[in-house]
């Protein structure tokens, strides 16, 4: 490598940064755990860095790309979601940006599943009972019961990478699966899950023969005992199937009063005011959230209302927060490793310098030869 590249990372992503240093890169890391102010990112970009490593907390838009005009060559994001990066602006300035799809798929899906299980079986309330020394007796139904997950029906909203992984996990719990995705339907995968369901039934492992099928959003919401959301955040104008407030008063009212909702996608996909209302008035039985309209969750959020505490589980954007998934330096295992590899691919002209062939670049359309 003849050129010494300069990189600024808006967060410490661990050992993987040493991979860059070992290659002779000059790497500067924002040392605080909070996101840096936008002004600092602009200053770093203006100072002539070649690569910028970002998290979902950083707003990357025309202002940043303008600041890096002629010098900034790549933005590498440590996340699969990239709603904080303005794709149209990146394309206009012809700056490729990368993400970390796939390596967090299984971790996110299992967390979504665990969230639903913990919610339905009331694990948080049960532990509080024990810890607060309020467990006075064993009784068939007092002081409360939970609801089983096994054998129930789940709606998977969004059948991309994480939605498909979620189906696989749910099929292991003898669940019937309703799938909804207006833009991408993987009938082959669904057929494979049905074959596994059939085999498990034929071998006497399940009492009922489970089913999986694509349905409309309305049918999915009306029929499901559990609803799990796995869509990207797409605002009006960004897609023909926007997901902003996909879960709102109207769609919440379609769900059964006994049904549970999980959201590990992005906060603005759920209208939080409508959800708090739904929980308070028991339109649905409960919700488990990992992501919020505003993060970190504000102190005055209606989701913190003590009146809904027993049926509203709140997690700190934690679904991918598992050791190997977050920090492995192996680009086939860890988000950090994949972030660094995406950055190297662009800066070192891997794949013959053809950005459209680089696996972790998102906005390939900006580099298509016409
Ligand atoms: P993906 O692109 O593979 O899948 C998303 C699916 O949603 C696609 O199949 C798409 O067609 C579908 N979709 C788009 N609009 C829709 C609509 N209106 N209704 C229903 N489906 C729609 O993405 P992925 O890798 O599965 O990740 C999904 C999202 O999960 C990411 O964009 C990210 O925001 C979020 N995520 C969160 C965490 C976390 O820590 N909580 C971790 C990983 C991913």
CSV table of C-alpha atoms and ligand atoms in Angstrom, one decimal:
chain,number,residue,atom,x,y,z
A,1,UNK,CA,0.0,0.0,0.0
A,2,UNK,CA,1.7,3.2,-1.1
A,3,UNK,CA,-0.8,5.7,0.3
A,4,UNK,CA,-1.3,6.2,4.0
A,5,UNK,CA,-5.0,6.5,4.6
A,6,UNK,CA,-6.5,8.7,7.4
A,7,UNK,CA,-9.7,7.4,9.1
A,8,UNK,CA,-11.9,8.9,11.8
A,9,UNK,CA,-14.2,6.6,13.7
A,10,UNK,CA,-17.1,8.2,15.6
A,11,UNK,CA,-17.0,5.3,18.2
A,12,UNK,CA,-14.5,2.8,19.4
A,13,UNK,CA,-15.2,-0.4,17.5
A,14,UNK,CA,-12.5,-2.5,19.3
A,15,UNK,CA,-9.7,-4.6,18.0
A,16,UNK,CA,-10.8,-4.3,14.4
A,17,UNK,CA,-9.3,-0.8,14.3
A,18,UNK,CA,-5.9,-2.4,14.8
A,19,UNK,CA,-6.4,-4.2,11.5
A,20,UNK,CA,-6.3,-0.8,9.9
A,21,UNK,CA,-3.4,0.4,12.0
A,22,UNK,CA,-1.4,-2.7,11.1
A,23,UNK,CA,-1.9,-1.8,7.5
A,24,UNK,CA,-0.3,1.6,8.1
A,25,UNK,CA,-3.6,3.6,8.4
A,26,UNK,CA,-3.7,6.7,10.6
A,27,UNK,CA,-6.8,6.0,12.8
A,28,UNK,CA,-8.4,8.5,15.1
A,29,UNK,CA,-11.2,7.4,17.4
A,30,UNK,CA,-13.8,9.6,19.2
A,31,UNK,CA,-13.0,8.5,22.8
A,32,UNK,CA,-16.4,9.2,24.5
A,33,UNK,CA,-19.2,6.7,24.7
A,34,UNK,CA,-21.7,9.2,23.5
A,35,UNK,CA,-21.9,10.2,19.8
A,36,UNK,CA,-19.7,13.1,18.8
A,37,UNK,CA,-21.4,16.4,17.9
A,38,UNK,CA,-22.1,16.9,14.2
A,39,UNK,CA,-19.7,19.9,14.2
A,40,UNK,CA,-16.8,17.6,15.2
A,41,UNK,CA,-17.6,15.1,12.5
A,42,UNK,CA,-17.7,18.0,10.0
A,43,UNK,CA,-14.3,19.3,11.2
A,44,UNK,CA,-12.7,15.9,10.9
A,45,UNK,CA,-14.1,15.4,7.4
A,46,UNK,CA,-13.0,18.9,6.4
A,47,UNK,CA,-9.5,18.1,7.7
A,48,UNK,CA,-9.2,15.6,4.8
A,49,UNK,CA,-9.8,12.1,6.1
A,50,UNK,CA,-10.2,9.3,3.5
A,51,UNK,CA,-12.6,7.2,5.5
A,52,UNK,CA,-15.3,7.8,8.1
A,53,UNK,CA,-16.6,5.0,10.4
A,54,UNK,CA,-20.1,5.8,11.7
A,55,UNK,CA,-22.8,4.4,14.0
A,56,UNK,CA,-26.5,4.8,13.7
A,57,UNK,CA,-26.3,7.8,16.0
A,58,UNK,CA,-24.5,10.0,13.4
A,59,UNK,CA,-26.5,12.0,10.9
A,60,UNK,CA,-24.6,11.7,7.6
A,61,UNK,CA,-26.0,14.0,4.9
A,62,UNK,CA,-25.1,16.6,2.2
A,63,UNK,CA,-23.4,18.8,4.8
A,64,UNK,CA,-20.9,16.0,5.6
A,65,UNK,CA,-20.4,15.0,2.0
A,66,UNK,CA,-19.8,18.6,1.0
A,67,UNK,CA,-17.3,19.0,3.8
A,68,UNK,CA,-15.4,16.0,2.4
A,69,UNK,CA,-15.6,17.0,-1.3
A,70,UNK,CA,-12.5,15.8,-3.1
A,71,UNK,CA,-11.1,13.9,0.0
A,72,UNK,CA,-13.7,11.7,1.6
A,73,UNK,CA,-13.8,8.3,-0.2
A,74,UNK,CA,-16.0,6.1,2.0
A,75,UNK,CA,-18.4,6.0,4.9
A,76,UNK,CA,-18.4,2.7,6.7
A,77,UNK,CA,-21.4,2.1,9.1
A,78,UNK,CA,-21.4,-0.4,11.9
A,79,UNK,CA,-25.0,-1.5,11.5
A,80,UNK,CA,-27.2,-3.1,8.9
A,81,UNK,CA,-29.8,-0.2,9.1
A,82,UNK,CA,-28.6,3.0,7.5
A,83,UNK,CA,-31.6,5.3,7.9
A,84,UNK,CA,-29.2,7.9,9.4
A,85,UNK,CA,-27.3,8.1,6.1
A,86,UNK,CA,-29.0,10.2,3.4
A,87,UNK,CA,-28.6,7.8,0.4
A,88,UNK,CA,-29.7,10.4,-2.2
A,89,UNK,CA,-27.0,12.8,-0.9
A,90,UNK,CA,-24.3,10.0,-0.9
A,91,UNK,CA,-25.2,9.2,-4.4
A,92,UNK,CA,-25.1,12.9,-5.5
A,93,UNK,CA,-21.6,13.2,-4.1
A,94,UNK,CA,-20.7,9.7,-5.3
A,95,UNK,CA,-19.5,8.5,-1.9
A,96,UNK,CA,-20.0,4.8,-1.4
A,97,UNK,CA,-21.2,3.7,2.1
A,98,UNK,CA,-21.1,0.3,3.6
A,99,UNK,CA,-23.1,-1.6,6.2
A,100,UNK,CA,-22.9,-4.9,8.2
A,101,UNK,CA,-25.8,-7.0,6.9
A,102,UNK,CA,-25.9,-10.7,7.7
A,103,UNK,CA,-23.4,-10.9,10.6
A,104,UNK,CA,-26.1,-9.6,13.0
A,105,UNK,CA,-29.0,-11.5,11.5
A,106,UNK,CA,-29.2,-14.5,13.9
A,107,UNK,CA,-28.3,-12.4,17.0
A,108,UNK,CA,-31.1,-9.9,16.3
A,109,UNK,CA,-33.7,-12.6,15.5
A,110,UNK,CA,-32.9,-14.6,18.7
A,111,UNK,CA,-33.2,-11.4,20.7
A,112,UNK,CA,-36.6,-10.6,19.2
A,113,UNK,CA,-37.7,-14.2,20.0
A,114,UNK,CA,-36.4,-13.9,23.6
A,115,UNK,CA,-38.1,-10.5,24.0
A,116,UNK,CA,-41.4,-12.1,23.1
A,117,UNK,CA,-40.9,-15.1,25.3
A,118,UNK,CA,-39.9,-12.9,28.3
A,119,UNK,CA,-42.9,-10.7,27.7
A,120,UNK,CA,-45.5,-13.4,27.3
A,121,UNK,CA,-44.2,-15.6,30.2
A,122,UNK,CA,-43.9,-12.4,32.4
A,123,UNK,CA,-40.4,-13.2,33.4
A,124,UNK,CA,-39.6,-9.6,34.4
A,125,UNK,CA,-42.7,-9.4,36.7
A,126,UNK,CA,-41.9,-12.9,38.1
A,127,UNK,CA,-38.3,-12.0,38.9
A,128,UNK,CA,-39.5,-8.8,40.6
A,129,UNK,CA,-41.9,-10.8,42.7
A,130,UNK,CA,-39.0,-13.0,43.9
A,131,UNK,CA,-36.5,-10.3,44.4
A,132,UNK,CA,-38.9,-8.0,46.3
A,133,UNK,CA,-39.7,-10.9,48.6
A,134,UNK,CA,-43.4,-10.9,47.6
A,135,UNK,CA,-43.4,-14.6,46.6
A,136,UNK,CA,-45.6,-15.9,49.4
A,137,UNK,CA,-46.8,-19.3,48.1
A,138,UNK,CA,-47.0,-21.7,45.2
A,139,UNK,CA,-50.6,-21.5,43.8
A,140,UNK,CA,-52.1,-22.8,40.6
A,141,UNK,CA,-52.8,-19.4,39.2
A,142,UNK,CA,-52.0,-16.7,41.8
A,143,UNK,CA,-50.7,-14.0,41.7
A,144,UNK,CA,-50.7,-14.2,37.9
A,145,UNK,CA,-50.0,-16.5,34.9
A,146,UNK,CA,-48.2,-15.9,31.6
A,147,UNK,CA,-49.0,-17.1,28.1
A,148,UNK,CA,-47.2,-19.9,26.3
A,149,UNK,CA,-45.3,-19.2,23.1
A,150,UNK,CA,-45.1,-22.8,21.9
A,151,UNK,CA,-47.9,-23.7,19.5
A,152,UNK,CA,-49.1,-20.1,18.9
A,153,UNK,CA,-49.3,-18.1,15.7
A,154,UNK,CA,-46.7,-15.5,14.9
A,155,UNK,CA,-46.8,-12.7,12.3
A,156,UNK,CA,-43.5,-11.8,10.8
A,157,UNK,CA,-43.7,-8.3,9.3
A,158,UNK,CA,-40.8,-7.9,6.8
A,159,UNK,CA,-39.3,-11.1,5.5
A,160,UNK,CA,-35.7,-10.0,4.7
A,161,UNK,CA,-32.6,-11.4,6.4
A,162,UNK,CA,-33.8,-11.1,10.0
A,163,UNK,CA,-37.4,-11.9,9.3
A,164,UNK,CA,-36.3,-15.2,7.7
A,165,UNK,CA,-34.1,-16.1,10.6
A,166,UNK,CA,-37.0,-15.4,13.0
A,167,UNK,CA,-39.2,-17.8,11.0
A,168,UNK,CA,-36.5,-20.5,11.5
A,169,UNK,CA,-36.4,-19.9,15.3
A,170,UNK,CA,-40.3,-19.8,15.6
A,171,UNK,CA,-40.7,-23.1,13.7
A,172,UNK,CA,-38.5,-24.7,16.4
A,173,UNK,CA,-41.2,-23.7,18.9
A,174,UNK,CA,-44.1,-25.4,16.9
A,175,UNK,CA,-45.5,-22.0,15.9
A,176,UNK,CA,-47.7,-21.3,12.9
A,177,UNK,CA,-46.2,-18.5,10.9
A,178,UNK,CA,-47.9,-15.7,8.9
A,179,UNK,CA,-45.6,-13.7,6.7
A,180,UNK,CA,-46.1,-10.2,5.3
A,181,UNK,CA,-43.8,-8.3,3.0
A,182,UNK,CA,-45.0,-6.2,0.1
A,183,UNK,CA,-41.6,-5.9,-1.6
A,184,UNK,CA,-39.8,-9.2,-1.2
A,185,UNK,CA,-41.2,-12.7,-0.7
A,186,UNK,CA,-39.0,-15.7,-0.4
A,187,UNK,CA,-41.3,-18.5,-1.3
A,188,UNK,CA,-38.5,-21.0,-1.6
A,189,UNK,CA,-37.4,-20.4,2.1
A,190,UNK,CA,-41.0,-20.6,3.2
A,191,UNK,CA,-41.4,-23.9,1.4
A,192,UNK,CA,-38.3,-25.2,3.2
A,193,UNK,CA,-39.8,-24.2,6.6
A,194,UNK,CA,-43.0,-26.0,5.7
A,195,UNK,CA,-41.1,-29.1,4.8
A,196,UNK,CA,-39.3,-29.0,8.2
A,197,UNK,CA,-42.7,-28.5,9.9
A,198,UNK,CA,-44.1,-31.5,7.9
A,199,UNK,CA,-41.1,-33.7,8.8
A,200,UNK,CA,-41.4,-32.8,12.5
A,201,UNK,CA,-45.1,-33.7,12.5
A,202,UNK,CA,-44.6,-36.9,10.5
A,203,UNK,CA,-41.9,-38.1,13.0
A,204,UNK,CA,-44.3,-37.4,15.9
A,205,UNK,CA,-42.4,-34.4,17.2
A,206,UNK,CA,-45.3,-32.0,17.0
A,207,UNK,CA,-49.0,-32.7,17.9
A,208,UNK,CA,-50.4,-30.5,15.1
A,209,UNK,CA,-49.0,-30.0,11.6
A,210,UNK,CA,-47.8,-26.4,11.6
A,211,UNK,CA,-48.1,-24.1,8.7
A,212,UNK,CA,-46.4,-21.1,7.2
A,213,UNK,CA,-47.8,-18.8,4.5
A,214,UNK,CA,-47.7,-15.3,3.1
A,215,UNK,CA,-50.8,-13.2,3.8
A,216,UNK,CA,-51.9,-9.6,3.8
A,217,UNK,CA,-50.9,-7.2,6.6
A,218,UNK,CA,-54.5,-7.1,7.8
A,219,UNK,CA,-54.7,-10.9,8.0
A,220,UNK,CA,-51.3,-11.2,9.7
A,221,UNK,CA,-52.3,-8.7,12.4
A,222,UNK,CA,-55.8,-10.1,12.9
A,223,UNK,CA,-54.8,-13.7,13.2
A,224,UNK,CA,-51.5,-13.6,15.1
A,225,UNK,CA,-50.9,-14.2,18.8
A,226,UNK,CA,-47.4,-12.5,18.4
A,227,UNK,CA,-46.4,-9.8,15.9
A,228,UNK,CA,-42.6,-9.3,15.3
A,229,UNK,CA,-41.5,-6.4,13.1
A,230,UNK,CA,-38.3,-6.7,10.9
A,231,UNK,CA,-38.5,-3.9,8.4
A,232,UNK,CA,-36.1,-1.1,7.6
A,233,UNK,CA,-37.1,2.5,8.5
A,234,UNK,CA,-38.4,4.0,5.2
A,235,UNK,CA,-40.0,7.4,5.3
A,236,UNK,CA,-42.6,8.7,2.9
A,237,UNK,CA,-40.9,9.4,-0.5
A,238,UNK,CA,-38.0,6.9,0.2
A,239,UNK,CA,-40.0,3.9,-0.9
A,240,UNK,CA,-43.2,2.8,-2.4
A,241,UNK,CA,-43.8,0.8,0.8
A,242,UNK,CA,-42.8,3.2,3.6
A,243,UNK,CA,-42.6,1.8,7.1
A,244,UNK,CA,-42.8,5.0,9.1
A,245,UNK,CA,-45.6,4.5,11.7
A,246,UNK,CA,-46.5,1.2,10.1
A,247,UNK,CA,-47.7,0.2,13.5
A,248,UNK,CA,-50.2,2.9,14.4
A,249,UNK,CA,-53.6,3.2,16.0
A,250,UNK,CA,-55.4,1.6,13.0
A,251,UNK,CA,-53.0,-1.4,12.8
A,252,UNK,CA,-52.8,-1.8,16.6
A,253,UNK,CA,-56.6,-2.0,16.7
A,254,UNK,CA,-56.5,-4.9,14.2
A,255,UNK,CA,-54.5,-7.0,16.6
A,256,UNK,CA,-56.2,-9.4,19.1
A,257,UNK,CA,-56.5,-8.1,22.7
A,258,UNK,CA,-54.5,-11.2,23.7
A,259,UNK,CA,-51.7,-10.5,21.2
A,260,UNK,CA,-48.1,-9.3,21.9
A,261,UNK,CA,-45.9,-7.0,19.7
A,262,UNK,CA,-42.1,-7.0,19.4
A,263,UNK,CA,-40.1,-4.3,17.6
A,264,UNK,CA,-36.4,-4.8,17.0
A,265,UNK,CA,-36.4,-2.8,13.7
A,266,UNK,CA,-36.3,1.0,14.1
A,267,UNK,CA,-38.3,3.1,16.6
A,268,UNK,CA,-40.2,5.3,14.2
A,269,UNK,CA,-41.8,2.2,12.6
A,270,UNK,CA,-44.1,2.2,15.7
A,271,UNK,CA,-46.2,5.2,16.7
A,272,UNK,CA,-45.3,5.2,20.4
A,273,UNK,CA,-48.2,7.4,21.5
A,274,UNK,CA,-50.6,5.1,19.9
A,275,UNK,CA,-48.8,2.1,21.4
A,276,UNK,CA,-48.9,3.5,24.9
A,277,UNK,CA,-52.6,4.2,24.5
A,278,UNK,CA,-53.2,0.7,23.2
A,279,UNK,CA,-51.4,-0.8,26.2
A,280,UNK,CA,-53.2,1.4,28.7
A,281,UNK,CA,-56.6,0.5,27.2
A,282,UNK,CA,-55.7,-3.2,26.7
A,283,UNK,CA,-56.3,-3.2,22.9
A,284,UNK,CA,-53.3,-5.6,22.9
A,285,UNK,CA,-51.8,-7.7,25.7
A,286,UNK,CA,-48.3,-6.4,25.7
A,287,UNK,CA,-45.3,-5.0,23.8
A,288,UNK,CA,-41.5,-5.5,23.9
A,289,UNK,CA,-39.4,-2.8,22.3
A,290,UNK,CA,-35.7,-2.5,21.6
A,291,UNK,CA,-35.8,0.7,19.5
A,292,UNK,CA,-37.5,4.0,20.0
A,293,UNK,CA,-38.7,7.1,18.1
A,294,UNK,CA,-36.0,9.0,20.1
A,295,UNK,CA,-33.0,7.3,21.5
A,296,UNK,CA,-32.0,7.0,24.3
A,297,UNK,CA,-35.6,6.8,25.5
A,298,UNK,CA,-36.6,10.2,27.0
A,299,UNK,CA,-37.5,10.4,30.7
A,300,UNK,CA,-41.0,11.6,29.9
A,301,UNK,CA,-41.8,8.9,27.3
A,302,UNK,CA,-45.4,7.6,27.7
A,303,UNK,CA,-43.9,4.1,27.4
A,304,UNK,CA,-42.5,4.6,30.9
A,305,UNK,CA,-46.0,5.0,32.4
A,306,UNK,CA,-46.1,2.8,35.6
A,307,UNK,CA,-49.7,1.8,34.7
A,308,UNK,CA,-48.4,-0.3,31.7
A,309,UNK,CA,-45.1,-1.4,33.4
A,310,UNK,CA,-46.2,-5.1,33.7
A,311,UNK,CA,-46.9,-5.4,29.9
A,312,UNK,CA,-44.3,-3.1,28.3
A,313,UNK,CA,-40.7,-4.4,28.2
A,314,UNK,CA,-38.1,-1.8,27.2
A,315,UNK,CA,-34.6,-2.6,26.0
A,316,UNK,CA,-31.7,-0.2,25.1
A,317,UNK,CA,-31.3,-0.9,21.3
A,318,UNK,CA,-29.6,-4.1,22.3
A,319,UNK,CA,-30.7,-6.8,19.8
A,320,UNK,CA,-27.3,-7.1,18.1
A,321,UNK,CA,-25.4,-6.5,21.3
A,322,UNK,CA,-23.7,-9.9,21.6
A,323,UNK,CA,-20.0,-10.2,22.0
A,324,UNK,CA,-19.0,-12.0,18.7
A,325,UNK,CA,-21.7,-10.3,16.7
A,326,UNK,CA,-20.6,-6.8,17.7
A,327,UNK,CA,-16.8,-7.1,18.0
A,328,UNK,CA,-15.3,-10.0,16.1
A,329,UNK,CA,-12.6,-8.9,13.8
A,330,UNK,CA,-13.6,-11.6,11.3
A,331,UNK,CA,-15.8,-9.9,8.7
A,332,UNK,CA,-17.8,-13.1,8.4
A,333,UNK,CA,-18.7,-13.0,12.1
A,334,UNK,CA,-18.6,-9.5,13.5
A,335,UNK,CA,-20.0,-6.1,12.7
A,336,UNK,CA,-16.7,-4.4,13.6
A,337,UNK,CA,-14.7,-6.8,11.3
A,338,UNK,CA,-17.2,-6.3,8.5
A,339,UNK,CA,-17.1,-2.5,8.9
A,340,UNK,CA,-13.4,-2.4,8.6
A,341,UNK,CA,-13.3,-4.8,5.6
A,342,UNK,CA,-16.0,-2.6,3.8
A,343,UNK,CA,-13.8,0.4,4.3
A,344,UNK,CA,-10.6,-1.4,3.1
A,345,UNK,CA,-12.4,-2.6,0.0
A,346,UNK,CA,-13.1,0.9,-1.1
A,347,UNK,CA,-9.9,2.6,-0.1
A,348,UNK,CA,-7.6,-0.1,-1.4
A,349,UNK,CA,-9.5,-0.6,-4.7
A,350,UNK,CA,-10.4,-4.3,-4.0
A,351,UNK,CA,-12.5,-6.0,-6.7
A,352,UNK,CA,-10.5,-4.2,-9.3
A,353,UNK,CA,-11.8,-0.9,-7.9
A,354,UNK,CA,-15.3,-1.8,-9.1
A,355,UNK,CA,-17.6,-0.5,-6.3
A,356,UNK,CA,-20.6,-2.4,-7.7
A,357,UNK,CA,-18.8,-5.7,-6.9
A,358,UNK,CA,-17.9,-4.8,-3.3
A,359,UNK,CA,-20.2,-6.9,-1.1
A,360,UNK,CA,-20.7,-4.5,1.8
A,361,UNK,CA,-21.4,-1.3,-0.3
A,362,UNK,CA,-25.0,-0.3,-0.1
A,363,UNK,CA,-25.5,2.4,-2.7
A,364,UNK,CA,-24.1,0.6,-5.7
A,365,UNK,CA,-26.6,2.3,-7.9
A,366,UNK,CA,-24.5,5.5,-7.8
A,367,UNK,CA,-21.6,3.6,-9.5
A,368,UNK,CA,-23.4,1.6,-12.1
A,369,UNK,CA,-21.9,2.3,-15.6
A,370,UNK,CA,-24.7,3.3,-17.9
B,1,LIG,P1,-33.6,-6.6,5.0
B,1,LIG,O1,-33.5,-5.4,4.1
B,1,LIG,O2,-32.9,-7.9,4.7
B,1,LIG,O3,-35.2,-6.9,5.3
B,1,LIG,C1,-36.1,-6.0,5.4
B,1,LIG,C2,-37.4,-6.4,4.8
B,1,LIG,O4,-38.5,-5.5,5.0
B,1,LIG,C3,-37.3,-6.5,3.2
B,1,LIG,O5,-37.6,-7.8,2.8
B,1,LIG,C4,-38.3,-5.5,2.7
B,1,LIG,O6,-38.9,-5.9,1.5
B,1,LIG,C5,-39.3,-5.5,3.9
B,1,LIG,N1,-40.2,-4.3,3.8
B,1,LIG,C6,-39.9,-3.1,3.3
B,1,LIG,N2,-41.0,-2.3,3.4
B,1,LIG,C7,-41.9,-3.1,4.1
B,1,LIG,C8,-43.3,-2.8,4.5
B,1,LIG,N3,-43.9,-1.6,4.3
B,1,LIG,N4,-43.9,-3.8,5.2
B,1,LIG,C9,-43.3,-5.0,5.4
B,1,LIG,N5,-42.1,-5.3,5.0
B,1,LIG,C10,-41.4,-4.3,4.3
B,1,LIG,O7,-33.1,-6.1,6.5
B,1,LIG,P2,-32.7,-6.9,7.7
B,1,LIG,O8,-31.2,-7.2,7.7
B,1,LIG,O9,-33.6,-8.1,7.9
B,1,LIG,O10,-32.9,-5.8,8.9
B,1,LIG,C11,-34.1,-5.2,9.1
B,1,LIG,C12,-34.0,-4.0,9.9
B,1,LIG,O11,-33.8,-4.4,11.3
B,1,LIG,C13,-32.8,-3.1,9.6
B,1,LIG,O12,-33.1,-2.2,8.6
B,1,LIG,C14,-32.5,-2.4,10.9
B,1,LIG,O13,-33.2,-1.1,10.9
B,1,LIG,C15,-33.1,-3.3,12.0
B,1,LIG,N6,-32.1,-3.9,12.9
B,1,LIG,C16,-32.2,-3.6,14.2
B,1,LIG,C17,-31.2,-4.1,15.1
B,1,LIG,C18,-31.3,-3.8,16.6
B,1,LIG,O14,-30.2,-3.9,17.2
B,1,LIG,N7,-32.4,-3.6,17.2
B,1,LIG,C19,-30.3,-5.0,14.6
B,1,LIG,C20,-30.3,-5.3,13.3
B,1,LIG,C21,-31.2,-4.8,12.4
